[in-house]
XYZ file of C-alpha atoms in Angstrom:
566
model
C 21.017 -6.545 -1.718
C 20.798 -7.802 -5.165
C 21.306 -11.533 -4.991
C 20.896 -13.279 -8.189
C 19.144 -12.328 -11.602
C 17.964 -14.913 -14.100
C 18.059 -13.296 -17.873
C 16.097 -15.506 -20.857
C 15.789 -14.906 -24.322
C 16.377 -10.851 -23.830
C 18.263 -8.713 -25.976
C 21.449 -11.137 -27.166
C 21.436 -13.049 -24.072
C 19.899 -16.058 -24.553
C 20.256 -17.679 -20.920
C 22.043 -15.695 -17.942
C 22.296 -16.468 -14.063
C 24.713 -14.024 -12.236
C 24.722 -14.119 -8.758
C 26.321 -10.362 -6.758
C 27.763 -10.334 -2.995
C 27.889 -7.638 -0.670
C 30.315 -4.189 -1.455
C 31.475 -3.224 -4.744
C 30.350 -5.209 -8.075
C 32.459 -4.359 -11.365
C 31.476 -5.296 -14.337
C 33.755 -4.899 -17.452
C 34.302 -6.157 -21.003
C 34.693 -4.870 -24.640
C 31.879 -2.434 -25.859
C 28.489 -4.368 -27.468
C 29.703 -7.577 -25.087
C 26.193 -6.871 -23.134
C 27.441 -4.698 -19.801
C 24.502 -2.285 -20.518
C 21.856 -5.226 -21.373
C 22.509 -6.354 -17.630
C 21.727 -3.173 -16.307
C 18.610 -3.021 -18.967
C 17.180 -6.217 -17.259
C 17.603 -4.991 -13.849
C 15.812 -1.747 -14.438
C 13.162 -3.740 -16.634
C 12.796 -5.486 -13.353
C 12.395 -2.315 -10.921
C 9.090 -1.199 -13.194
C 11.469 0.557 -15.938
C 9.412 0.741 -19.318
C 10.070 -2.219 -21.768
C 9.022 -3.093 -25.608
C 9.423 -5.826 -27.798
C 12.467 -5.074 -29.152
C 14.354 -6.553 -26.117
C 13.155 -10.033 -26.918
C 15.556 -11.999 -28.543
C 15.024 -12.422 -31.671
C 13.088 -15.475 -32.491
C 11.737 -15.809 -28.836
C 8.166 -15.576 -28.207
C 9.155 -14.114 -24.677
C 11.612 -12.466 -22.354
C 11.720 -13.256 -19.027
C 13.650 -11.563 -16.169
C 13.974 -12.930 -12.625
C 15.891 -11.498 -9.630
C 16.236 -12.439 -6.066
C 16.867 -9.839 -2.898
C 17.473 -10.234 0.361
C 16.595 -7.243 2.911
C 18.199 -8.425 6.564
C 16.875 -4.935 8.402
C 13.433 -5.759 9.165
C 12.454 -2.324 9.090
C 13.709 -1.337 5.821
C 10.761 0.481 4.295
C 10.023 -1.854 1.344
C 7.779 -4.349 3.909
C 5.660 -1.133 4.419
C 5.563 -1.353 0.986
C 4.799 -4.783 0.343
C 2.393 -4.986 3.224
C 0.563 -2.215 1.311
C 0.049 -4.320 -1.607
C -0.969 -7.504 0.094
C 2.133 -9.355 -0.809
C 3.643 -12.006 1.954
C 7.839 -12.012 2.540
C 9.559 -14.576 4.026
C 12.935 -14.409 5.595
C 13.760 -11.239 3.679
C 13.641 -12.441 0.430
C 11.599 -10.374 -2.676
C 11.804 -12.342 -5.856
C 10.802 -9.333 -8.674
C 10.099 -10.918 -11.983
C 8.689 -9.572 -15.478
C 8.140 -11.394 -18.329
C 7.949 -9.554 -21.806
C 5.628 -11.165 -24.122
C 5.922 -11.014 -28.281
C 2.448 -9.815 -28.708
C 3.266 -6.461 -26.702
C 1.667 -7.583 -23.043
C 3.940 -7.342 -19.796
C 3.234 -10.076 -16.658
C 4.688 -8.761 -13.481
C 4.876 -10.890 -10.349
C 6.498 -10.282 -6.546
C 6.718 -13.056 -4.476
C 4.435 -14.839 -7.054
C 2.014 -12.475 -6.439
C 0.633 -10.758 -9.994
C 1.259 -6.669 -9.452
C 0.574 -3.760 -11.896
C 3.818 -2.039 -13.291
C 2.994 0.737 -11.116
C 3.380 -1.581 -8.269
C 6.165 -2.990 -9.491
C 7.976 0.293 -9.925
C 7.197 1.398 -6.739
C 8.044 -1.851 -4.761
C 11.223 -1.542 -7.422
C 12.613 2.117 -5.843
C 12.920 0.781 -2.616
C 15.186 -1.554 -3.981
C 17.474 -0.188 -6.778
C 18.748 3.221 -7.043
C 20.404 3.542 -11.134
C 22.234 5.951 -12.323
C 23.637 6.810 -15.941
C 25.619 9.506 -17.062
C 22.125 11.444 -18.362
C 19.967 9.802 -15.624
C 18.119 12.287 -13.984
C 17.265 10.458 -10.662
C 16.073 10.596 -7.188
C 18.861 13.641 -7.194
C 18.145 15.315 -9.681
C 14.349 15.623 -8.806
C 13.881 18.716 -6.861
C 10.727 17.533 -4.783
C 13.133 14.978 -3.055
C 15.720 16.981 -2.248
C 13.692 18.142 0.788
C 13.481 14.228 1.738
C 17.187 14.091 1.079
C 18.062 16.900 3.686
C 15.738 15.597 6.304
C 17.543 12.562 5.954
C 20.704 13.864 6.371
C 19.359 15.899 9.440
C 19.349 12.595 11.301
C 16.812 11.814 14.430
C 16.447 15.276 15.583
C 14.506 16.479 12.432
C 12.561 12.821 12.482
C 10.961 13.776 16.165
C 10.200 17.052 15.212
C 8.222 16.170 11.943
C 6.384 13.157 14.066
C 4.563 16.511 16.360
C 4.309 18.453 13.192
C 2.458 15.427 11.245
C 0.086 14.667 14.154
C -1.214 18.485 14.327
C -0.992 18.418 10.143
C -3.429 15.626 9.913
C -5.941 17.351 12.756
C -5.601 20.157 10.663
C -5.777 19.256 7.026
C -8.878 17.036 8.247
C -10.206 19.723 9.778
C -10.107 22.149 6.941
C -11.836 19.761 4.595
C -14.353 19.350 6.593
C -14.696 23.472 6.949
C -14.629 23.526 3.193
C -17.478 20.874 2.719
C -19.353 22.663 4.984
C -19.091 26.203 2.970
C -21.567 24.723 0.451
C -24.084 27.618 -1.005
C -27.351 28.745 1.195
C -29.240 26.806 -1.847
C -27.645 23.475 -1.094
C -28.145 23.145 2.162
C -31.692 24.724 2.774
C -32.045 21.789 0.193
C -30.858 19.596 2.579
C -32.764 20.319 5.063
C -35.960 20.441 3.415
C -34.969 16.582 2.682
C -33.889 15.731 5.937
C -36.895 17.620 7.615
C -39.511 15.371 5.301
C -37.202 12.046 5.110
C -37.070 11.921 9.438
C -41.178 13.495 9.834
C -41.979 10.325 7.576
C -39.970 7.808 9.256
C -41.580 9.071 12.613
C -44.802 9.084 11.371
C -44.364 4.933 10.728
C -43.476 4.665 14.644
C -41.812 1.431 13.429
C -40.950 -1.218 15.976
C -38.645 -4.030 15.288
C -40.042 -7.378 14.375
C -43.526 -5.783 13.753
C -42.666 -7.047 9.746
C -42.247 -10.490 11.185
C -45.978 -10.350 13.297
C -47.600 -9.042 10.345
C -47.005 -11.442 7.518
C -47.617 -13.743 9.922
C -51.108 -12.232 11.089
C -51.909 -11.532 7.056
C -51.691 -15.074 6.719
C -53.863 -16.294 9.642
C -56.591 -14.014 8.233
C -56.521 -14.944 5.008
C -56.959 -18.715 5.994
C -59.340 -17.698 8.796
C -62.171 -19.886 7.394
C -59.844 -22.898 7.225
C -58.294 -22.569 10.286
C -61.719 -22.242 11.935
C -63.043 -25.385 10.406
C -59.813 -27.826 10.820
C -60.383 -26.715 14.639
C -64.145 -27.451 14.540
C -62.977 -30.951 13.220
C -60.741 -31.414 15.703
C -62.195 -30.538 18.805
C -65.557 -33.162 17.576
C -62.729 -35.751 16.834
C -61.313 -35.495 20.148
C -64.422 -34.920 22.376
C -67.819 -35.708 20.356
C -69.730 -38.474 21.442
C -68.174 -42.138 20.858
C -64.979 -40.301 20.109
C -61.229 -39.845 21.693
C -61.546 -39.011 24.817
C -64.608 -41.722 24.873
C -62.243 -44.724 23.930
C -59.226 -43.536 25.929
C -61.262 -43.262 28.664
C -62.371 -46.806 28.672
C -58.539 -47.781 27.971
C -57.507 -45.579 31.065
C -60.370 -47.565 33.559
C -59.375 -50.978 32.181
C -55.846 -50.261 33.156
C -56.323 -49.275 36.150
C -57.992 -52.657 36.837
C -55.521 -54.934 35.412
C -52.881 -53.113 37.156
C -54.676 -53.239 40.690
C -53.979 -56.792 39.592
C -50.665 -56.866 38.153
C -48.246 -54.696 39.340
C -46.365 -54.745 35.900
C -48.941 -52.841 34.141
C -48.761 -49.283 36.375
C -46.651 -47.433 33.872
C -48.869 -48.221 30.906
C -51.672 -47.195 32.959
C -50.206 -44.529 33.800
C -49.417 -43.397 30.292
C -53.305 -43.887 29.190
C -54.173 -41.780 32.023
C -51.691 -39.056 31.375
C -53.099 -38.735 28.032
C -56.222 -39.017 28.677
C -56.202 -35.397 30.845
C -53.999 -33.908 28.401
C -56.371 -34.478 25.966
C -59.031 -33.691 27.985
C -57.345 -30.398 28.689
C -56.374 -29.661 25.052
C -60.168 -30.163 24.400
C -61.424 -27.595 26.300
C -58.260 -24.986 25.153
C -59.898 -25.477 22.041
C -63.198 -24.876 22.766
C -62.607 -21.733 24.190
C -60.337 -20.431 20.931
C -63.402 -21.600 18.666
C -65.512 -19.818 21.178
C -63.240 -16.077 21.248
C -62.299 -16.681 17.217
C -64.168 -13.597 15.080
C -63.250 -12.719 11.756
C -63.159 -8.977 11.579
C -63.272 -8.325 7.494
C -61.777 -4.461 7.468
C -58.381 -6.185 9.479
C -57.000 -7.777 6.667
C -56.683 -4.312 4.446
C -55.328 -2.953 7.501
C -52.384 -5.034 7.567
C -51.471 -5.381 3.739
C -51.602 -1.561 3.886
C -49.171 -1.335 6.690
C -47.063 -3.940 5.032
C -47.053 -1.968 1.851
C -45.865 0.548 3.618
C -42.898 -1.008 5.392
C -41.891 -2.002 2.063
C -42.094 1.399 0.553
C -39.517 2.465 3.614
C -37.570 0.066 2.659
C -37.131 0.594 -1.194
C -36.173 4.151 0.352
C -33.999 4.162 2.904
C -33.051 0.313 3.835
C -32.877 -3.438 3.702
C -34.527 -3.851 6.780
C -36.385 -1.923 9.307
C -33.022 -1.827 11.054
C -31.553 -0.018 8.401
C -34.389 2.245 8.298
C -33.974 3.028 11.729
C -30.153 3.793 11.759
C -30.192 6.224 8.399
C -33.040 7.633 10.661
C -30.379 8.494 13.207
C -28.021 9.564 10.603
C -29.826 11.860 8.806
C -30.950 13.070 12.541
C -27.438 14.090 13.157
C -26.985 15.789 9.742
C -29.948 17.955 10.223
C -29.455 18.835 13.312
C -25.668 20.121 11.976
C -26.961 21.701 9.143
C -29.680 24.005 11.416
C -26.886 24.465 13.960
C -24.225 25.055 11.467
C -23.294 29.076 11.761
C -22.699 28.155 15.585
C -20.394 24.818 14.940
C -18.378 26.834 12.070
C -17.576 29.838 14.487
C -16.062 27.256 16.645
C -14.694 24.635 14.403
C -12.977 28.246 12.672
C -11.633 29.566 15.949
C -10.579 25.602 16.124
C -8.803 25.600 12.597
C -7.306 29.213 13.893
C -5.365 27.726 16.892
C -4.747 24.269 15.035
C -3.049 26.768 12.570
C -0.552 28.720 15.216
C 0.601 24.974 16.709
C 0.915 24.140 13.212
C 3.211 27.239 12.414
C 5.473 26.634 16.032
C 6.116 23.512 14.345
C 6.594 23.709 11.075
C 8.971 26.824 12.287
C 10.602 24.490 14.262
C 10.898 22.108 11.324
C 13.224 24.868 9.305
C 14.803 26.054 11.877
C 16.867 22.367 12.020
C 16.471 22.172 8.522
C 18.358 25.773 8.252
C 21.412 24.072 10.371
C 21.438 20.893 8.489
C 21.749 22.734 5.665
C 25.120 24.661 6.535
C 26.564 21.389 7.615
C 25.438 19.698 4.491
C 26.726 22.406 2.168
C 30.068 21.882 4.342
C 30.469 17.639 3.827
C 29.286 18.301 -0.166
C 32.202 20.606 -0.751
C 34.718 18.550 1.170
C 33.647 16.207 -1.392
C 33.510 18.128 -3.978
C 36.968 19.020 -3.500
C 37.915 15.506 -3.057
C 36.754 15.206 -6.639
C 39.043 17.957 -7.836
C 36.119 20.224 -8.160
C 37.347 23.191 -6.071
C 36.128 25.793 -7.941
C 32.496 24.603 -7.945
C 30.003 26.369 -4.756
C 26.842 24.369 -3.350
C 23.662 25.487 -1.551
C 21.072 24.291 -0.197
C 18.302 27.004 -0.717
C 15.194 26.723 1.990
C 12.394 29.550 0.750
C 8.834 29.880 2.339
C 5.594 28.816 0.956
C 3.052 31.366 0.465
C 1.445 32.469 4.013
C -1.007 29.715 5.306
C 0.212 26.973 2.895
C 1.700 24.042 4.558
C 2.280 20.439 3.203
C 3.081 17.374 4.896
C 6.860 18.392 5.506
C 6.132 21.954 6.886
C 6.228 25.495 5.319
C 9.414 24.748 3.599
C 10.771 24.376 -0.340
C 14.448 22.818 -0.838
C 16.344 23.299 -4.002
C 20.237 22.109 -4.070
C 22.050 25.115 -6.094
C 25.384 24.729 -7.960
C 28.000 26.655 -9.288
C 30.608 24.884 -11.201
C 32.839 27.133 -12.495
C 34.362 30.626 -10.106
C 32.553 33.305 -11.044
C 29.216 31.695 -12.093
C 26.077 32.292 -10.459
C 24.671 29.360 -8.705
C 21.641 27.203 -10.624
C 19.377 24.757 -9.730
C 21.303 21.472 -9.659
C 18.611 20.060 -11.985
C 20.219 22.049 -14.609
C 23.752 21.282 -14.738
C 24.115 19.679 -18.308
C 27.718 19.092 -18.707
C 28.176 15.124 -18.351
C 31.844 14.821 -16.909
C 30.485 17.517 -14.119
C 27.063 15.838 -13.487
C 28.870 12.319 -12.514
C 31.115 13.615 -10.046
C 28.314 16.211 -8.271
C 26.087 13.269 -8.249
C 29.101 11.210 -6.735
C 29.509 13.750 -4.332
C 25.708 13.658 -3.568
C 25.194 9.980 -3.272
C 28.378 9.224 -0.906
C 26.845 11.508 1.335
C 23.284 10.191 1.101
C 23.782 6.543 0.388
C 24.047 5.874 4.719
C 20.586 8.099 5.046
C 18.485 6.572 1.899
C 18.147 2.767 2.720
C 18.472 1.663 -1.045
C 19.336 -1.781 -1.293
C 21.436 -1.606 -4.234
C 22.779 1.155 -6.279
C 23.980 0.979 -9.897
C 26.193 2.813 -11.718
C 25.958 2.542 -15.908
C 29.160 4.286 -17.508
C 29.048 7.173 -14.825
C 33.000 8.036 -15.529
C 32.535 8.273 -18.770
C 34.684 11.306 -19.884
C 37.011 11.250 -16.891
C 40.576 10.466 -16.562
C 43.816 10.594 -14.720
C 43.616 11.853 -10.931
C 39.513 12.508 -11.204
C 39.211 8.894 -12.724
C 40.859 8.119 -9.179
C 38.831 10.173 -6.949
C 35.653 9.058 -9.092
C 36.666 5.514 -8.027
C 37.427 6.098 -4.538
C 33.796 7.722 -4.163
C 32.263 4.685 -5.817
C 34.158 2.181 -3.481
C 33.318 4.600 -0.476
C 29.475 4.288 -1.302
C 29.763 0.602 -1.419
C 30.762 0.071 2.164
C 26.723 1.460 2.853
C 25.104 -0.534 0.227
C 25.950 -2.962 -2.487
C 26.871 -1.241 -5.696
C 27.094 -2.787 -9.253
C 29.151 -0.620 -11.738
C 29.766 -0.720 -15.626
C 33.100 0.835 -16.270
C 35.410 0.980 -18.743
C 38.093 3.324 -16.033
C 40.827 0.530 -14.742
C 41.300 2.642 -11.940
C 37.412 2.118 -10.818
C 37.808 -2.164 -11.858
C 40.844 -2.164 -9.444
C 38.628 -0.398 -6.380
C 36.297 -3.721 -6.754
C 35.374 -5.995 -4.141
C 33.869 -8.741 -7.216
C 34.779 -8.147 -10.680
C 32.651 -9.746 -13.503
C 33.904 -10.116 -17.019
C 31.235 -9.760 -19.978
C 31.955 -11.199 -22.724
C 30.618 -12.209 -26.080
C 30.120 -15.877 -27.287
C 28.768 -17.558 -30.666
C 27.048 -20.862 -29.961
C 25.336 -22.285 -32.983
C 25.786 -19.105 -35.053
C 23.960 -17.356 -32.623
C 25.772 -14.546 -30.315
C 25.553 -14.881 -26.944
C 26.454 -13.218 -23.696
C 28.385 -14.976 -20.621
C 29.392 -13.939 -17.209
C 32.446 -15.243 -15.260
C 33.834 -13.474 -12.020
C 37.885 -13.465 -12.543
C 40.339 -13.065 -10.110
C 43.784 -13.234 -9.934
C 45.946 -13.351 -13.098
C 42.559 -12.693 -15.267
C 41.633 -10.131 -13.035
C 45.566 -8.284 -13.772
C 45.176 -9.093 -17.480
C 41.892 -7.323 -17.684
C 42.764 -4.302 -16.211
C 46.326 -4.487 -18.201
C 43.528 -4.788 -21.559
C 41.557 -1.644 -19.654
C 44.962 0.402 -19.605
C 46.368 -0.138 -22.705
C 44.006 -1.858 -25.261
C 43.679 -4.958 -26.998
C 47.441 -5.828 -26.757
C 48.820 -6.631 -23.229
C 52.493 -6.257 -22.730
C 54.688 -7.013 -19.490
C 54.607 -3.287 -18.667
C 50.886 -2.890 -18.714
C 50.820 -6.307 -16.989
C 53.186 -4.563 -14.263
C 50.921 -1.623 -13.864
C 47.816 -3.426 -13.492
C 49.278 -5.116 -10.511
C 50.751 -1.751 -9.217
C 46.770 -0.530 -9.591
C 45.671 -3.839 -7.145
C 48.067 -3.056 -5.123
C 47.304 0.414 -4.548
C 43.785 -0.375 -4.670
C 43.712 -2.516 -1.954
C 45.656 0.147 0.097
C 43.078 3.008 -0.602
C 40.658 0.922 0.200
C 41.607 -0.259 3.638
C 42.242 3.772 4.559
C 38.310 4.687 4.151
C 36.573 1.338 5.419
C 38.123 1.109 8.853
């Protein structure tokens, strides 16, 4: 539900903090007091579009803040939220927009920046809010499907989980037919590339790491001369006449005297003789690579061309030889699709054909529940239709067929709700209906039966009896209250009989502070509470009698209500 909303510096409120409990919110007050900028600021906050002219005036910004708190863990808007990379703890969203004078909006969710697309659609998992001209969720005819299969409960949810696994074989399975149905051009194109892209890859008969042994053989011969000398150099310094293995030599016999001598000295002379073989063995490992070394003069070419040509593979088809090697296998498979391709399409099509007769047992399985949901939907909108003292009006829910071999993701079938409002008149699409008075109570009708299937958070109602009076004021109010005991509601009316139905009402009234206007909230209760409705009933003067019906309104309010939330 909607917790708490923080309003600065928009419209004529200049500082606002409301806070809303569970069940049915009423919000009242004399017209221009600021009931409607309320509701403004919560759809600015769902991703509603907003302009400069709600900043108040001489503020360089508007900024709106509200606070929800989702306790079913599975309610869809964490799908949502997850989608968008934003993090929820304990079931609280915090949605806030700020408006800025120069024209640019900031949206944030949990303090994490969105888009106003985001915002909108992390927004209409949350708030469902309806005027008297609104068209909504309702009046959209691509939802009403959504709206039925809701109403159709678990049985129609298991049935569209098979249908949506073959759907998504199928649909993948068909684009992949219709990539494939390229012109005869295109593909002997493509194979033509293939064909001389994997016979030059082959040719190279690369080998990985042979890059690696090459630069480092293209260096050795390039140095060969230098190499051959400092190893020339060495081998005289280590074994020429008078040299190291002369002198360590010497060491290594006057050692071994001294320590024949003194036993203390066997390790040293052990070291000197150690090193003395080891050298004496590096010496002649040496001699014999001076001896085998032979600078061949055509090698060198040899490998820079090869290298040059690694690199060239590279530039075309990879980083590394690796890469080479893999879009090698890739473009393998492709061509060997492409020059098997009549045979794979006969059977991917025979594949498509039988994906298409599981997909038709379900989908015909889908309408068949959505053909009995409908009757017993058409029944529970009429009982409250009736209940709204619209007897006269007919509904339907009309199911048609796509076109042969068109399926979407919810099956073969198209929903339209169809009204009639007056005997005698054909029935319409419900999109249609224009009259005002009639719209509020068919989308009253509507919404108390779908408000325990749609999983809104919180539904508001701006001035939706506007027009109505006497016993359908009543039943208006009774609907209103009846949707609230599925979700919170918050409702701007000016009807006494829908103020008395409230679980919380909230008085909006104007204020002048500095000889600026202002508007504050205060929830009243009690003897306001009676002297607001007895202002509702009779006007701006309250008299002992209105006073007296106002209570007799509670009263009865109270009893109505206990009737239809037991």
């Amino acid at each position: 539900m909607l917790s708490e909303i923080s309003i600065h510096n928009f419209a004529i409120i200049e500082h606002l903090e409301v806070t809303f409990d569970e069940g049915l919110t009423v919000l009242t007050g004399e017209t221009g007091a600021g009931k409607s900028i309320i509701i403004d600021a919560v759809q600015l906050l769902a991703g509603a579009r907003g302009s400069q002219e709600f900043i108040r005036h001489g503020a360089k910004k508007a900024e709106l803040e509200g606070m929800f708190t989702i306790d079913d863990e599975h309610h869809p808007v964490f799908g949502k939220l997850s989608e968008f990379g934003i993090e929820c703890e304990d079931g609280s969203i915090i949605l806030r927009r700020d408006l800025n004078a120069n024209g640019k909006t900031t949206c944030r969710v949990n303090g994490k920046l969105v888009t106003i697309a985001s915002l909108r659609e992390i927004g209409s998992q949350l708030i469902d809010i309806h005027g008297q001209h609104d068209n909504q969720e309702l009046m959209h005819e691509k939802r009403h499907i959504h709206l039925l299969d809701q109403f159709a409960g678990s049985k129609l949810a298991e049935a569209h989980r098979n249908y949506i696994d073959i759907y998504h074989h199928y649909t993948k399975l068909k684009r992949r037919l219709e990539t494939a149905n390229e012109n005869e051009q295109q593909v002997a194109q493509r194979i033509d590339l293939y064909s001389f892209q994997l016979k030059e890859i082959d040719n190279a008969e690369l080998v990985i790491g042979e890059e690696e042994e090459l630069e480092e053989e293209k260096l050795k011969l390039q140095h060969f001369n230098r190499i051959f000398e400092r190893l020339n150099t060495a081998y005289e310094s280590i074994s020429g006449d008078n040299h190291a293995l002369d002198w360590v030599g010497s060491a290594m016999s006057d050692l071994e005297d001294a320590a024949s001598i003194d036993k203390d000295l066997e390790s040293h002379s052990e070291i000197i003789s150690t090193s003395f073989y080891s050298l004496q063995d590096t010496a002649h490992e040496l001699k014999n690579i001076i001896d085998r070394m032979e600078f061949d003069p055509t090698r060198l070419p040899v490998v820079e061309d090869r290298l040059a040509m690694l690199v060239s593979l590279k530039r075309k088809y990879g980083a590394t030889i690796e890469d080479v090697l893999i879009y090698r296998e890739k473009i393998a498979e492709d061509l060997d699709q492409l020059l098997n391709r009549d045979e794979r399409l006969v059977l991917e099509q025979e594949k498509l054909a039988q994906l298409e007769k599981d997909l038709a047992v379900e989908a015909n399985e889908l309408s068949i529940i959505r053909q009995e949901s409908a009757v017993l939907l058409e029944d529970a909108i009429m009982q409250q239709l009736k209940e709204l003292h619209m007897e006269k009006s007919s509904f339907k829910v009309s199911i048609s067929r796509k076109a042969s071999n068109n399926y979407d993701s919810n099956g073969f079938d198209e929903v339209v709700f169809l009204i009639s409002t007056n005997l005698g008149e054909p029935l319409k699409p419900l999109v249609k209906i224009a009259s005002g008075g009639e719209l509020s109570r068919i989308m009253l009708a509507l919404k108390t039966i779908f408000s325990k299937h749609q999983g809104i958070t919180s539904i508001i109602f701006d001035e939706v009896d506007t027009g109505v009076s006497g016993r359908v004021a009543q039943a208006i109010a009774d609907k209103i209250a009846m949707i609230s005991t599925h979700s919170q509601v918050l409702c701007i009316s000016h009807l006494p009989q829908v103020a008395a139905m409230a679980d919380h009402h909230l008085l909006i009234r104007k204020e002048v502070k500095g000889n600026r206007t202002t508007t504050a909230v205060a929830e009243i209760t009690d003897l306001d509470r009676t002297k607001e409705l007895s202002r509702m009933l009779s006007g701006a003067e309250v008299t002992s009698l209105t006073l007296q019906h106002a209570d007799e309104l509670l009263t009865m309010a109270d009893e109505r209500k206990t009737t239809f939330r037991i």
